[in-house]
PDB file of C-alpha atoms in Angstrom:
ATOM      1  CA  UNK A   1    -102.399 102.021  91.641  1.00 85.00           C
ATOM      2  CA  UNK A   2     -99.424 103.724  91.122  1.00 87.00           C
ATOM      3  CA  UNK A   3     -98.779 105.787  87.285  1.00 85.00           C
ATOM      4  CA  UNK A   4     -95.216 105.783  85.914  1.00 88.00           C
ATOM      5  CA  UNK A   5     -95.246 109.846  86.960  1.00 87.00           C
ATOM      6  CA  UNK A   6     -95.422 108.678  90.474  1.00 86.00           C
ATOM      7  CA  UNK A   7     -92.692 106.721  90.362  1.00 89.00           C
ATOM      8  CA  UNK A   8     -90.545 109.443  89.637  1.00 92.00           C
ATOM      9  CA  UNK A   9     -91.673 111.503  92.332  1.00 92.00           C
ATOM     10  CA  UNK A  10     -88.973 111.425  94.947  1.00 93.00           C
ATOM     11  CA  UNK A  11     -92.029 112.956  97.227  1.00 90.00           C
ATOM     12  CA  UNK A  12     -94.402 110.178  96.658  1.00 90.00           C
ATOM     13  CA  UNK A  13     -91.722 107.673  97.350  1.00 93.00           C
ATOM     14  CA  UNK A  14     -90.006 108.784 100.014  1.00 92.00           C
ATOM     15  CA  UNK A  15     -93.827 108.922 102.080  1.00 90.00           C
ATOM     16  CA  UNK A  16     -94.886 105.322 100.849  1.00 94.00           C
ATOM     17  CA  UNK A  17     -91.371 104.141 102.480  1.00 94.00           C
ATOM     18  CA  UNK A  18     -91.895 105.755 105.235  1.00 94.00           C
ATOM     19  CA  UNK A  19     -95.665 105.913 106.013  1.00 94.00           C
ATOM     20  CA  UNK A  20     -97.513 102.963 104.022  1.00 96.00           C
ATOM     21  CA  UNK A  21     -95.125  99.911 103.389  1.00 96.00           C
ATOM     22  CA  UNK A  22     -94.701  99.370 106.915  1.00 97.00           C
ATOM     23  CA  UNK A  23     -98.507  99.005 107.711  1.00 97.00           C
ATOM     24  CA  UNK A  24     -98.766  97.065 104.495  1.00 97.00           C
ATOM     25  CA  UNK A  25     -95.768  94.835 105.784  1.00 97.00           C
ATOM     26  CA  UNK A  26     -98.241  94.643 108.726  1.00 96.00           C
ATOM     27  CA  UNK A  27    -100.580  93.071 107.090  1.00 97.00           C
ATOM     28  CA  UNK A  28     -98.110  90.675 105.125  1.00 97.00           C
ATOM     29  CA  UNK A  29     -97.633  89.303 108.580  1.00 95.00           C
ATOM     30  CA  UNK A  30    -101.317  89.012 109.206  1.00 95.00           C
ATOM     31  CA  UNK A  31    -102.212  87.484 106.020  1.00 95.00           C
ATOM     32  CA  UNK A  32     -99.542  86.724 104.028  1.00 96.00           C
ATOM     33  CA  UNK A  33     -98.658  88.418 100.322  1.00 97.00           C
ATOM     34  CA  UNK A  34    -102.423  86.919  98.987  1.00 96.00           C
ATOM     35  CA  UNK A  35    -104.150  89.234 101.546  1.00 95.00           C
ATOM     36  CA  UNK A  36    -101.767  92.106 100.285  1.00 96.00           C
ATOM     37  CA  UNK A  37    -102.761  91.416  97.192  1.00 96.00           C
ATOM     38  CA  UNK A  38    -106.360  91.455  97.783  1.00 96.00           C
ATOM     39  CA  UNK A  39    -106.741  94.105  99.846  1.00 96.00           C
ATOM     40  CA  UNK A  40    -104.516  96.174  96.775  1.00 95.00           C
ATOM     41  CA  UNK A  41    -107.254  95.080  94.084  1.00 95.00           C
ATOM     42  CA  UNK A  42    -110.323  95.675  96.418  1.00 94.00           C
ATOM     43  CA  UNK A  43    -108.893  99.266  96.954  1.00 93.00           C
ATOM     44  CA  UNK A  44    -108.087 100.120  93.095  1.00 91.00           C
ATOM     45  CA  UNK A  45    -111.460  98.681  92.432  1.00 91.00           C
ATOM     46  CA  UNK A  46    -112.898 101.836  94.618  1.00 87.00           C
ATOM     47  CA  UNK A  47    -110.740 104.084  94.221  1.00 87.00           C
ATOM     48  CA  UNK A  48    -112.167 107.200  92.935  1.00 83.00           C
ATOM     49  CA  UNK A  49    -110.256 110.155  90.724  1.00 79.00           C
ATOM     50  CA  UNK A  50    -109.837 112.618  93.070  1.00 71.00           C
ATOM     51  CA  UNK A  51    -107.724 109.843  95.378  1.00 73.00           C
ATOM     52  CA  UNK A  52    -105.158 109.251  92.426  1.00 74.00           C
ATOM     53  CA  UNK A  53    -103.635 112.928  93.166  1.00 79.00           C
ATOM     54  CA  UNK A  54    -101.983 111.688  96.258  1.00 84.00           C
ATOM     55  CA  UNK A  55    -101.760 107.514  95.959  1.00 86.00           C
ATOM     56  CA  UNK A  56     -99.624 107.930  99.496  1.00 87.00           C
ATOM     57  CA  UNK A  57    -102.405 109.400 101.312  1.00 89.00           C
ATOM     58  CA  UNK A  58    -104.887 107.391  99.547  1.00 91.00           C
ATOM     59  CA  UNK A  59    -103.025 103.818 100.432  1.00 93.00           C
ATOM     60  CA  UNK A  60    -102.113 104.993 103.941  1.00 94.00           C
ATOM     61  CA  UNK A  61    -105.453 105.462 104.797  1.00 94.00           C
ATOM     62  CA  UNK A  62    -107.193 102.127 102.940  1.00 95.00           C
ATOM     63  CA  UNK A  63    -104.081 100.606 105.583  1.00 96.00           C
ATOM     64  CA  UNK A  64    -105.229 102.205 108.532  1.00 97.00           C
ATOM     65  CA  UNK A  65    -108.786 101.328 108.268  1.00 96.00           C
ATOM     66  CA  UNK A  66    -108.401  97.679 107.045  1.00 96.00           C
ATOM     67  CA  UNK A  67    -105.646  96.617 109.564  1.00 96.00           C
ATOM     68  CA  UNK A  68    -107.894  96.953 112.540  1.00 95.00           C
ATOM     69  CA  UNK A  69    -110.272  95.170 111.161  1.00 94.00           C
ATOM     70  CA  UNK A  70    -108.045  92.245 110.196  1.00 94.00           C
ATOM     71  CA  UNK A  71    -106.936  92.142 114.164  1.00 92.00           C
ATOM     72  CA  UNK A  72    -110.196  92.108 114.991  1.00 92.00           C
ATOM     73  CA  UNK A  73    -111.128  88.564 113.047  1.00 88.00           C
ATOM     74  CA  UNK A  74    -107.916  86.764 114.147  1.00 80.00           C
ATOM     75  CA  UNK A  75    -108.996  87.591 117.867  1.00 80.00           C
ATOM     76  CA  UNK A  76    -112.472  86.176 117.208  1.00 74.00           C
ATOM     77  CA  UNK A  77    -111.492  83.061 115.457  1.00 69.00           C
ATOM     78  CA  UNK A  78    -108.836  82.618 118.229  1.00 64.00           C
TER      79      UNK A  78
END
């Protein structure tokens, strides 16, 4: 997901630290590293062009709209 030119970019970085590992740590807790890792293939699988010009905002927002949906499974199978 991520080009060698983007990790060089301080900018890029600094907002993945900040805005998108922690949700993806999130889900680490929720499903361990092999649901990280899925939900990171199923995303570059759809991932169009025009999302690869800002892979923060891209990734923050595949996060925010598969987290809730993760909660919502472990409270029905509870």
């Amino acid at each position: 997901l991520l080009s060698y030119i983007d990790l060089t970019d301080t900018a890029i970085l600094s907002g993945l630290q900040k805005n998108v590992y922690p949700l993806y740590d999130e889900l680490k807790e929720l499903r361990g590293l092999k649901g990280v890792k899925e939900h990171l293939a199923y995303i570059r699988d759809k991932q169009d062009d025009y999302s690869k010009k800002n892979i923060a905002k891209y990734l923050k927002k595949s996060i925010e709209q598969y987290l809730p949906i993760v909660k919502r499974q472990d409270i029905d199978h509870e």
